[in-house]
mmCIF file of C-alpha atoms in Angstrom:
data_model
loop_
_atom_site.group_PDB
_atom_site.id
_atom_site.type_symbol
_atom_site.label_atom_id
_atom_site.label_comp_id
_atom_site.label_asym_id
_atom_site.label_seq_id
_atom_site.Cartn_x
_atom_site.Cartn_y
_atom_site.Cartn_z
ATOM 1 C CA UNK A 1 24.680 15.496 15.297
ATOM 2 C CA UNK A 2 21.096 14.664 16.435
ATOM 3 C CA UNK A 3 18.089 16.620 15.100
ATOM 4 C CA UNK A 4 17.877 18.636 18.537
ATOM 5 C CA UNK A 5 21.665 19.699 18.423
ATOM 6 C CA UNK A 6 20.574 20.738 14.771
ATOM 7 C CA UNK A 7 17.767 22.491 15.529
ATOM 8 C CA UNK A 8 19.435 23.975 19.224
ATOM 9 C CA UNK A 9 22.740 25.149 17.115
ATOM 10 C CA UNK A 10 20.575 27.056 14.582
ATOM 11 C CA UNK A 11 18.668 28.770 16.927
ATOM 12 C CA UNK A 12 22.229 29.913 18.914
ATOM 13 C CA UNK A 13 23.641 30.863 16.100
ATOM 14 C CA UNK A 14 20.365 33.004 14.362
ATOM 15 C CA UNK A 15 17.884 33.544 16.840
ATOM 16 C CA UNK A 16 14.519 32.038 17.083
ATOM 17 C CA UNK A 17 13.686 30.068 13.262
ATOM 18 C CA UNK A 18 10.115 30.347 11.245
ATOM 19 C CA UNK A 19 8.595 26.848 12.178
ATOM 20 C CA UNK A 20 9.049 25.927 8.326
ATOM 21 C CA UNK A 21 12.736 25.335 9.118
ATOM 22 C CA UNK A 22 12.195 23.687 12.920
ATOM 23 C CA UNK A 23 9.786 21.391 10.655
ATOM 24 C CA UNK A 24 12.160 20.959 7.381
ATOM 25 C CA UNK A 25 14.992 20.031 9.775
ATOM 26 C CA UNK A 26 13.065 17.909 12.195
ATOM 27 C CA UNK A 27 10.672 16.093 8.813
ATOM 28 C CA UNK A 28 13.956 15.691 6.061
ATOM 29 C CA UNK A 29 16.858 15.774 8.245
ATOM 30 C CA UNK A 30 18.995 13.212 5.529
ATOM 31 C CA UNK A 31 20.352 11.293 8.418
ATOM 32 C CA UNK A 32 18.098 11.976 10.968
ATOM 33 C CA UNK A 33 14.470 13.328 10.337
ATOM 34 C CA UNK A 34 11.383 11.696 10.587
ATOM 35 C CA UNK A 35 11.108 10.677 6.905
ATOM 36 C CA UNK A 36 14.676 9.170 7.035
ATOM 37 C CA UNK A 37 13.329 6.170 8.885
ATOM 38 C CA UNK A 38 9.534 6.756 10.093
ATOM 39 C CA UNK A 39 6.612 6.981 7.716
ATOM 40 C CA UNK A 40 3.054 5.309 6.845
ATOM 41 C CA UNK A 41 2.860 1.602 7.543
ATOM 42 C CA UNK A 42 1.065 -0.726 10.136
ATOM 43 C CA UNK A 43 4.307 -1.348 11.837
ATOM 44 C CA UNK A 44 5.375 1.977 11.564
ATOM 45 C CA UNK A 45 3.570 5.359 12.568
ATOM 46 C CA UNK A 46 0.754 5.861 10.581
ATOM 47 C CA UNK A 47 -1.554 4.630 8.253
ATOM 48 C CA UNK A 48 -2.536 6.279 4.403
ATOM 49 C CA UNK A 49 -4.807 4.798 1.855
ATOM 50 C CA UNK A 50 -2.714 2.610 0.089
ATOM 51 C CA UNK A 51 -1.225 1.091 3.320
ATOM 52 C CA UNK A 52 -5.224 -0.002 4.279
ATOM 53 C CA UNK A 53 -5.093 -2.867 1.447
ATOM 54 C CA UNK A 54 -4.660 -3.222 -2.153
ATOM 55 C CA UNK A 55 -8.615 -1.754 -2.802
ATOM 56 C CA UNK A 56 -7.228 1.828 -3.300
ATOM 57 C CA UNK A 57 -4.241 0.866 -5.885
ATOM 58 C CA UNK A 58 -6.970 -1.189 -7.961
ATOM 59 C CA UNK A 59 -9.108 2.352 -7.699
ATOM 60 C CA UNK A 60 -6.702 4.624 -9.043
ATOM 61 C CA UNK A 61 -5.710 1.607 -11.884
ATOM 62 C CA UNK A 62 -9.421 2.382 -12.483
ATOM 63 C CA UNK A 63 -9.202 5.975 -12.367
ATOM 64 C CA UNK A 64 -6.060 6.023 -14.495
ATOM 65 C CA UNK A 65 -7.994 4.814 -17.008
ATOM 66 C CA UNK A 66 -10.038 7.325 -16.734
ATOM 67 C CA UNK A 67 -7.509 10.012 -16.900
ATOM 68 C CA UNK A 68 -5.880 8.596 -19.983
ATOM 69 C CA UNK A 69 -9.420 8.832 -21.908
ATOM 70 C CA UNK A 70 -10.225 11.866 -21.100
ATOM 71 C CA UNK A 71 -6.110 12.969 -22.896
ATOM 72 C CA UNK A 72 -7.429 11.015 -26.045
ATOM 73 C CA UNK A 73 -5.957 7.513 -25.446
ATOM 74 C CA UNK A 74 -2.016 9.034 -25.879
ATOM 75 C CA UNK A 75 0.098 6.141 -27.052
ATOM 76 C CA UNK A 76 2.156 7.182 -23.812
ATOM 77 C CA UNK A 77 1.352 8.017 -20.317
ATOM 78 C CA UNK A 78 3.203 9.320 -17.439
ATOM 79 C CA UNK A 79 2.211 8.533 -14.059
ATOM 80 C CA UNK A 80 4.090 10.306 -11.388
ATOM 81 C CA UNK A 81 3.219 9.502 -7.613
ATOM 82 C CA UNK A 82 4.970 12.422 -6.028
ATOM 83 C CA UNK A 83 5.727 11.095 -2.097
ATOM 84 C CA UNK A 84 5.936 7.598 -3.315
ATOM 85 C CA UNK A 85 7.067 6.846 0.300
ATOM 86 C CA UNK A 86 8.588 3.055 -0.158
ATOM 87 C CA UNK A 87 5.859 2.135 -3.245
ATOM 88 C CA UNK A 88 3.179 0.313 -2.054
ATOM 89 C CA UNK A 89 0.740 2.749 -4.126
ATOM 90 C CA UNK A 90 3.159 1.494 -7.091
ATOM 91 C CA UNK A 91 3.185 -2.014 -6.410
ATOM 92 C CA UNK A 92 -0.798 -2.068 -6.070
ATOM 93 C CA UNK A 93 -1.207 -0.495 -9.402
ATOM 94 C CA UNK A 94 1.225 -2.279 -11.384
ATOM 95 C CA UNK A 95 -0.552 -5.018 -10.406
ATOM 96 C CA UNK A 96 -3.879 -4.261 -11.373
ATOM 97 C CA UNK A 97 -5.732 -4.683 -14.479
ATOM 98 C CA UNK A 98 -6.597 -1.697 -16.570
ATOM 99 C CA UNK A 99 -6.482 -0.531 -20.020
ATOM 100 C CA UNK A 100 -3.451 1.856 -20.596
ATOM 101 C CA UNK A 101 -1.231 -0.783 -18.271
ATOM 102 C CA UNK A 102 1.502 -1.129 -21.192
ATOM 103 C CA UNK A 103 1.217 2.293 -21.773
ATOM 104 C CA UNK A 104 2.053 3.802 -18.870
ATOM 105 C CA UNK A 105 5.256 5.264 -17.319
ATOM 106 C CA UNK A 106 5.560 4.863 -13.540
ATOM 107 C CA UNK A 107 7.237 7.531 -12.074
ATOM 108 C CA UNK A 108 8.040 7.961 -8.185
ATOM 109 C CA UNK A 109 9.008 11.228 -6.754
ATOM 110 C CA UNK A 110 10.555 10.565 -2.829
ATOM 111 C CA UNK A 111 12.790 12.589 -1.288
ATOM 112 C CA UNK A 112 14.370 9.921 1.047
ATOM 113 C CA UNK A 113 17.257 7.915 -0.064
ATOM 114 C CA UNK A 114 16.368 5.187 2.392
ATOM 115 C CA UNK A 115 12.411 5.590 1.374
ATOM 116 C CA UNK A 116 13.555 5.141 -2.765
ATOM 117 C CA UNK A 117 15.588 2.103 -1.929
ATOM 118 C CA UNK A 118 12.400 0.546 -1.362
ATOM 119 C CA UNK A 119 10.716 1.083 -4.661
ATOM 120 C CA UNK A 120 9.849 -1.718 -7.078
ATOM 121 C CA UNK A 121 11.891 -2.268 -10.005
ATOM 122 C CA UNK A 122 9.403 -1.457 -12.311
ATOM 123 C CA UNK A 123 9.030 1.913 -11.690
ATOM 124 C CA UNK A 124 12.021 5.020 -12.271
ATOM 125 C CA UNK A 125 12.437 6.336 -8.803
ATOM 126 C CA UNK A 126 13.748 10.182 -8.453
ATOM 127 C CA UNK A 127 14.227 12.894 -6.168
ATOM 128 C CA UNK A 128 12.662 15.765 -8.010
ATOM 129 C CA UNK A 129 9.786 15.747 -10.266
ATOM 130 C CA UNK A 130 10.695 16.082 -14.138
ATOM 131 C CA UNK A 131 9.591 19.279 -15.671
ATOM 132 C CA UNK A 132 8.224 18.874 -19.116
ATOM 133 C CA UNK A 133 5.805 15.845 -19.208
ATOM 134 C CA UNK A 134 3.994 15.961 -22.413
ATOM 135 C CA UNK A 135 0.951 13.427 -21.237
ATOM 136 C CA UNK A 136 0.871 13.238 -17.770
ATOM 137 C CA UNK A 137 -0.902 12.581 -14.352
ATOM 138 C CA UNK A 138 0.722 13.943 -10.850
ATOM 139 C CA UNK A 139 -0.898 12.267 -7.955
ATOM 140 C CA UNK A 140 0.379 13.352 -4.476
ATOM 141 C CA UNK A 141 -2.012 11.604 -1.424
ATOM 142 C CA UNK A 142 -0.787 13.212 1.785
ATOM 143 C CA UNK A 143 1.947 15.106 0.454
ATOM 144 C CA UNK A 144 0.924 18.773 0.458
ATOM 145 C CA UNK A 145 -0.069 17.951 4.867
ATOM 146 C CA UNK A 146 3.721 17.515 5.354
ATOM 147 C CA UNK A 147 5.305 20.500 3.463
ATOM 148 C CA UNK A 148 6.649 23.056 5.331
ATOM 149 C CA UNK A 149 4.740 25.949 6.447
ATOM 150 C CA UNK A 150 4.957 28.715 9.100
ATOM 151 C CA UNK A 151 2.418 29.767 11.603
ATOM 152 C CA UNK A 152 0.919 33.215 12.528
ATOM 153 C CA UNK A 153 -0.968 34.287 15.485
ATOM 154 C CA UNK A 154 -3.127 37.582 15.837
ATOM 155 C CA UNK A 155 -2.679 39.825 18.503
ATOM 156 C CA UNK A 156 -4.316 42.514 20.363
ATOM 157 C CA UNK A 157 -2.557 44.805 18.780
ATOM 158 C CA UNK A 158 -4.386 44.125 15.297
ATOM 159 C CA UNK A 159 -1.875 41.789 14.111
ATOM 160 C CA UNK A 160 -0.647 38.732 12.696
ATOM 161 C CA UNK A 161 2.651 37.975 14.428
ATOM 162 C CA UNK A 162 4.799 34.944 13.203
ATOM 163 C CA UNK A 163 5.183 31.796 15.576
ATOM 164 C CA UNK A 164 8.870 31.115 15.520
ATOM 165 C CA UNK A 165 10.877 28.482 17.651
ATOM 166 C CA UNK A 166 13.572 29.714 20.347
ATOM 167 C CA UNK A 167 15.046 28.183 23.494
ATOM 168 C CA UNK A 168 13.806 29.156 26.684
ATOM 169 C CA UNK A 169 15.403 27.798 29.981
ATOM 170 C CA UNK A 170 17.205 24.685 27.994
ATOM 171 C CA UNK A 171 14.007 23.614 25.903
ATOM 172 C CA UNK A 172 12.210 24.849 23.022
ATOM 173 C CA UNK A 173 9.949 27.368 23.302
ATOM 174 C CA UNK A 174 7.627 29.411 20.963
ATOM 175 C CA UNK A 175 7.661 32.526 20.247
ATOM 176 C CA UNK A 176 6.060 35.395 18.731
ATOM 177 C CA UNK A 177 8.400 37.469 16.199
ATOM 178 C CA UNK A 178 6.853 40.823 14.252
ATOM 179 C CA UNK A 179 7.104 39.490 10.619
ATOM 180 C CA UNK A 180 6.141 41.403 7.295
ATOM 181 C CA UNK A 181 7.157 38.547 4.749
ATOM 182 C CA UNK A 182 4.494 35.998 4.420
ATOM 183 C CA UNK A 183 1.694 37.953 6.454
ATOM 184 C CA UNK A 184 -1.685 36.044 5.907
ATOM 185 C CA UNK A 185 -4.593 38.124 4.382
ATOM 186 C CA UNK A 186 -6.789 36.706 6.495
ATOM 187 C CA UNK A 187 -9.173 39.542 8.580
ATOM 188 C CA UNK A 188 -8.217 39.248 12.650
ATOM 189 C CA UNK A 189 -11.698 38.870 14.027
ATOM 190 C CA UNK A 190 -10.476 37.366 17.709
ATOM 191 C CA UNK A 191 -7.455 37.720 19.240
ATOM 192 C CA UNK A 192 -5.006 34.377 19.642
ATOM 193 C CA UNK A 193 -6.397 32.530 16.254
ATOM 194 C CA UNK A 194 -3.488 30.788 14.534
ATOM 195 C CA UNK A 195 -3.135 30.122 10.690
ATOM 196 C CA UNK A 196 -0.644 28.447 8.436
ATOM 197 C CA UNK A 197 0.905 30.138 5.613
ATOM 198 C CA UNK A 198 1.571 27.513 3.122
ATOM 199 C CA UNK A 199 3.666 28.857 0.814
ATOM 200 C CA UNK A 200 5.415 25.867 0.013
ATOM 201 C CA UNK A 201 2.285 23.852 -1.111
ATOM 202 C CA UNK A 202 1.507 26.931 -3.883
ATOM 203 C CA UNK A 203 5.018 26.468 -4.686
ATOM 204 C CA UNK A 204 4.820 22.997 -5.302
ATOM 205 C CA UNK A 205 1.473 23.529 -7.046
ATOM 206 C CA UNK A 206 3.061 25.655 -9.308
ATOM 207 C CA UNK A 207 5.481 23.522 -10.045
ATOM 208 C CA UNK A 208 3.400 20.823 -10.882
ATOM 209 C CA UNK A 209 0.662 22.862 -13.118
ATOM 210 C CA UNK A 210 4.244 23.946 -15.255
ATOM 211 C CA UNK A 211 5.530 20.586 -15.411
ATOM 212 C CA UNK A 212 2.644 19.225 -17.768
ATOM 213 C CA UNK A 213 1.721 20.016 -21.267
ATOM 214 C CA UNK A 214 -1.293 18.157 -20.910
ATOM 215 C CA UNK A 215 -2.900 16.547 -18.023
ATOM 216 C CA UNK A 216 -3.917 16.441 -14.554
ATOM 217 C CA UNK A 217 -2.520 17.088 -10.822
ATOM 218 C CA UNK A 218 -4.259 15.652 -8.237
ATOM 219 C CA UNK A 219 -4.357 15.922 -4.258
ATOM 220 C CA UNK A 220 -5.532 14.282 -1.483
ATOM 221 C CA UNK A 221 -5.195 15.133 1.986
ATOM 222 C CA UNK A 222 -7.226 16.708 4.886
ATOM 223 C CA UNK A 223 -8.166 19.818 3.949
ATOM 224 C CA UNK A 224 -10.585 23.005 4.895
ATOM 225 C CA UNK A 225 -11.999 25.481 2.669
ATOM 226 C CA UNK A 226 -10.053 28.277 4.177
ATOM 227 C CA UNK A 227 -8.424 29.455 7.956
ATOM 228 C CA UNK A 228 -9.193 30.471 10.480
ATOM 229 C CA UNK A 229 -11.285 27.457 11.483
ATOM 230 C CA UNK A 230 -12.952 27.006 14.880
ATOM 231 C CA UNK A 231 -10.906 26.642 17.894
ATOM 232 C CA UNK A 232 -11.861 23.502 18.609
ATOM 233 C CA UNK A 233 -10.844 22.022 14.904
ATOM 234 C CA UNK A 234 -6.896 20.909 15.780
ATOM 235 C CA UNK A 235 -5.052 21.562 12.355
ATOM 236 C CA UNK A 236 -1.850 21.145 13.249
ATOM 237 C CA UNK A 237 -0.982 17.585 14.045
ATOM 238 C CA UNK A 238 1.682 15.208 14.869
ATOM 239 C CA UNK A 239 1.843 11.086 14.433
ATOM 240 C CA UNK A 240 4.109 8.587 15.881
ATOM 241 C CA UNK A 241 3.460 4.848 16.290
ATOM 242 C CA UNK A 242 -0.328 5.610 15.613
ATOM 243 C CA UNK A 243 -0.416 7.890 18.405
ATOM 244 C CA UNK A 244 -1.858 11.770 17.483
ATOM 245 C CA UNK A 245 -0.701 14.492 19.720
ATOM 246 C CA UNK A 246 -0.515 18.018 18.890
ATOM 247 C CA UNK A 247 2.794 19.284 20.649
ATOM 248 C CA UNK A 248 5.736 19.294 17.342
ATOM 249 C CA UNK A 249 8.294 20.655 19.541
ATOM 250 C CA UNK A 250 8.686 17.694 22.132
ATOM 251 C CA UNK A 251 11.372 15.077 20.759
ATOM 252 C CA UNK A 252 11.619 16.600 16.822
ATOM 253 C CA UNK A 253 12.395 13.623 14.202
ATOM 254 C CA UNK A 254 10.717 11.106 16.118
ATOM 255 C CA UNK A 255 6.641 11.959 14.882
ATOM 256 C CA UNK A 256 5.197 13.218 11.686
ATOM 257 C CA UNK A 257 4.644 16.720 11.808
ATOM 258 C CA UNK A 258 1.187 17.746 9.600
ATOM 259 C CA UNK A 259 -1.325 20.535 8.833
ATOM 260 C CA UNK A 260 -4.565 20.634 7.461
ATOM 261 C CA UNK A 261 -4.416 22.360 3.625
ATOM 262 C CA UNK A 262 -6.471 25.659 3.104
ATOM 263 C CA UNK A 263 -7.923 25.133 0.080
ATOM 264 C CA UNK A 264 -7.995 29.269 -0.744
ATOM 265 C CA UNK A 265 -4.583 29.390 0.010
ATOM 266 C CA UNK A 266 -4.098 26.387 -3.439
ATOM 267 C CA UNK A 267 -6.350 28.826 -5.514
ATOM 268 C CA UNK A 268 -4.341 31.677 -5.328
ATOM 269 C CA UNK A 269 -2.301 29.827 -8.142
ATOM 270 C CA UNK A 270 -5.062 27.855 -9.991
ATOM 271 C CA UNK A 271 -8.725 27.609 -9.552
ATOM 272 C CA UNK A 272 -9.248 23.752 -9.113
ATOM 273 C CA UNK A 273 -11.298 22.188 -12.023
ATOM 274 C CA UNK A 274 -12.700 19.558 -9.400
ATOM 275 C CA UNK A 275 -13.246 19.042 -5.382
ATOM 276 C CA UNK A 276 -14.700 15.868 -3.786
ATOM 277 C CA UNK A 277 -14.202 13.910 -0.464
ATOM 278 C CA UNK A 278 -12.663 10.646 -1.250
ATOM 279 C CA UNK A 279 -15.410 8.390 -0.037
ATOM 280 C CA UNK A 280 -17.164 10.430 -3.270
ATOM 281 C CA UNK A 281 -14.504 9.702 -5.877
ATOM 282 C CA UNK A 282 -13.988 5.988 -4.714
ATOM 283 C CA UNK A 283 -17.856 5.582 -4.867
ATOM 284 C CA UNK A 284 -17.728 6.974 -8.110
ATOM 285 C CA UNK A 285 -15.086 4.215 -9.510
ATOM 286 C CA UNK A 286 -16.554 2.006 -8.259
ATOM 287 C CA UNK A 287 -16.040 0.867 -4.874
ATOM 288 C CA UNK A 288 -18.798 -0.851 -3.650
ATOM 289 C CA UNK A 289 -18.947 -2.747 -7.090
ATOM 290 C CA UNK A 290 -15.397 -4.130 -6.208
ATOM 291 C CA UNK A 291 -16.835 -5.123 -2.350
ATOM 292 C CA UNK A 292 -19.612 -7.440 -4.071
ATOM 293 C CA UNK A 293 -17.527 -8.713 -6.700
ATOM 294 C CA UNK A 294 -14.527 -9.732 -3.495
ATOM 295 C CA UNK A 295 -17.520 -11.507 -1.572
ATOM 296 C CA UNK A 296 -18.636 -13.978 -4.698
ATOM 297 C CA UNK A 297 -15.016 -14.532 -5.390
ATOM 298 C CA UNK A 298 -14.058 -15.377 -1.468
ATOM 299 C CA UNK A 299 -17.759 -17.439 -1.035
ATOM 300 C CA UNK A 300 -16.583 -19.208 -4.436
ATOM 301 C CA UNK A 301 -12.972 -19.938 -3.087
ATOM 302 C CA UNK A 302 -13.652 -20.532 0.816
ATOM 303 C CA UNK A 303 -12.825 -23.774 0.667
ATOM 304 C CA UNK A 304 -9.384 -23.766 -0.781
ATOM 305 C CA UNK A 305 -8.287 -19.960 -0.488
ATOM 306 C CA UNK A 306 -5.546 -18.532 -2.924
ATOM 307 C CA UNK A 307 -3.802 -15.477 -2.486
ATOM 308 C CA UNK A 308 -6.299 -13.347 -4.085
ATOM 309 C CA UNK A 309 -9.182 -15.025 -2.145
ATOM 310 C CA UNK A 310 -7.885 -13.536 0.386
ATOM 311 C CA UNK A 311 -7.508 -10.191 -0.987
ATOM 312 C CA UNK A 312 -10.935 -10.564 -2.209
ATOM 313 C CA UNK A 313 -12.074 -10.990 1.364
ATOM 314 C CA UNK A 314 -10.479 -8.146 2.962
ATOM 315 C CA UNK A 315 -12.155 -5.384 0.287
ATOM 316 C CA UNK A 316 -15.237 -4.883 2.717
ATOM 317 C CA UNK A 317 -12.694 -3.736 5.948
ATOM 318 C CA UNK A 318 -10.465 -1.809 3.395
ATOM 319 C CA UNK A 319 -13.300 0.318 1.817
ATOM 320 C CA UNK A 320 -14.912 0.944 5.236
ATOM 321 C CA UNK A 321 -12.061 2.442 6.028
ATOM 322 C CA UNK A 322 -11.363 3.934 2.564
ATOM 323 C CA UNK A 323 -14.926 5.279 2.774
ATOM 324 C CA UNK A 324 -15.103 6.983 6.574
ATOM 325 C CA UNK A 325 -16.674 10.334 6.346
ATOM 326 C CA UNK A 326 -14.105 10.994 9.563
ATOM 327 C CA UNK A 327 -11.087 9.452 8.857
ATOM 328 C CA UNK A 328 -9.722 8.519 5.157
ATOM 329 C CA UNK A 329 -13.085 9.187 3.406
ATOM 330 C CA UNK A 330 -13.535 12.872 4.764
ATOM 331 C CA UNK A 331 -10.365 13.510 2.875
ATOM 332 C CA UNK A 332 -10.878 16.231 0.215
ATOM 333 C CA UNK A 333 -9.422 14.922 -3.912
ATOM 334 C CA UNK A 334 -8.451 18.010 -5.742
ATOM 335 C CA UNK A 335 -7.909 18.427 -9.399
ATOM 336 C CA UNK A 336 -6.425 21.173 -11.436
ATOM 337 C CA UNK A 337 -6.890 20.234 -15.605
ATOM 338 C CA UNK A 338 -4.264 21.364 -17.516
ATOM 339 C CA UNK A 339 -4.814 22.033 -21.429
ATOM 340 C CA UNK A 340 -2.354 22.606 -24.195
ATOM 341 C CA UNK A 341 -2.769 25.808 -26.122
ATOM 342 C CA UNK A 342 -4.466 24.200 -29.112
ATOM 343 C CA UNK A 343 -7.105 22.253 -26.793
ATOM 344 C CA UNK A 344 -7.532 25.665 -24.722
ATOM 345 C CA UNK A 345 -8.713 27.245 -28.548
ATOM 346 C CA UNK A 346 -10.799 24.877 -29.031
ATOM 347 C CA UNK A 347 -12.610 25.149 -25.850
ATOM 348 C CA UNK A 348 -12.704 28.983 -26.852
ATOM 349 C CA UNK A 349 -13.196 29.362 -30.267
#
């Protein structure tokens, strides 16, 4: 059964579905979703951070580090990349150089079969994220964008009505269901504004902030402050074969379906400790350092170029796109800290 015979048979068989199942069905289909074959990569549909070059995995080696200080130097470290996709972030950190290296436990969390079979070796690849982590770092980049979430539209009425997917005249067609479950507390100020309710993200947030004794989650994605945002500002996205467009109902499974994340909606469960664009936090492990030190190594090596020559040479296109204020580098990193009972005491005596 294809994803639209999925998707059409539902919709016979319930009525019209919250767009959190058109978009679980048409993103993790098993056989047939988006994520069961499509994904980031240059030959595939789009492009993250750690697909622009081996710069970013050397960063968060760096920042790792970092991390694993701030815990006390543990004697064990758990790293777990949650949407590990097929492990290039893992391959690029594995083979960097940083202190805790033979410390650390490489976990990655992917929820496609086909996306885990591509994992290094070195690293234990799982479905679900463990749940008692006594030293640990979660790291999700462009996770929370793809998690389902429904959409709500107000009316003239007064209200926030849910957007919900039907069939109209043999195609799919939106439409506009009254809805008390999930109503956003957002004040209607103009009629026809839309806003995600991203219930799943807090869930998963949740999860995470649980799952650690001691530690730190962290997220990157596009993100606002908090909805509604200006007409003008497209949240809800869709990618396939580097193309954007902004219809999700016109061949489901085929494109990446994504939303910006509202930043007030993630407080709700905990008040993050940190917020910074990414062309910030990369600056701040040094980024540019890396750039200068890639240039003497490639002048050095120019004549008879090795592998990492090479590598060294392509640092000053990776971190200009790494650093753009409107593309990766306007990307928000956000950090929740998460304290065992006998640190919190100490912080509060």
């Amino acid at each position: 059964m294809t994803i639209e015979e999925t998707i059409y048979k539902a919709i016979t068989e319930n009525g019209p579905i919250p767009f959190s199942q058109f978009m679980t069905m048409a993103l993790y289909d098993p056989e047939n979703g988006f994520y069961a074959t499509g994904g980031a990569g240059r030959r595939r549909d789009f492009i993250t951070s750690p697909e622009s070059g081996p710069l970013f995995g050397k960063l968060v080696a760096t920042a790792i580090d970092q991390w694993w200080q701030e815990l006390g130097n543990p004697a064990d470290l758990t790293f777990i990349e949650v949407g590990a996709g097929k492990g290039t972030l893992a391959r690029t950190i594995l083979r960097s150089e940083f202190e805790c290296r033979d410390k650390l436990k490489y976990l990655g969390i992917e929820i496609s079969g086909f996306q885990r079979s591509k994992h290094p070796s070195e690293i234990e690849s799982s479905e679900t994220m463990p749940t008692d982590v006594e030293n640990g770092i979660i790291f999700a980049n462009e996770l929370l964008d793809n998690l389902p979430f429904d959409i709500f539209e107000s009316t003239k009425d007064g209200k926030w009505k849910q957007v919900c997917i039907g069939i109209e005249n043999g195609g799919l067609k939106e439409i506009l269901v009254e809805e008390t479950i999930g109503q956003p507390d957002y004040e209607i100020e103009e009629i026809g504004i839309r806003v995600p309710s991203q219930k799943a993200a807090q869930d998963w947030l949740e999860k995470a902030l649980k799952s650690l004794r001691k530690g730190r989650v962290i997220v990157i994605d596009y993100a606002v402050e908090n909805f509604p945002v200006s007409p003008d500002h497209n949240w809800l996205r869709t990618y396939s074969n580097h193309e954007r467009s902004h219809d999700p109902l016109s061949n489901p499974g085929t494109k990446d379906i994504t939303s910006d994340i509202d930043i007030s909606q993630l407080q709700k469960i905990q008040t993050p400790a940190l917020i910074r664009t990414q062309s910030q936090w990369l600056k701040g492990l040094g980024i540019d350092e890396l750039v200068n030190e890639g240039k003497r190594y490639w002048l050095e090596n120019v004549q008879r170029p090795d592998v990492v020559a090479l590598e060294a040479r392509s640092r000053a296109t990776e971190s200009k796109a790494l650093l753009d204020d409107n593309g990766l580098g306007g990307f928000k990193v956000i950090e929740w800290d998460v304290k065992s009972s006998n640190q919190i005491a100490q912080d509060n005596p």
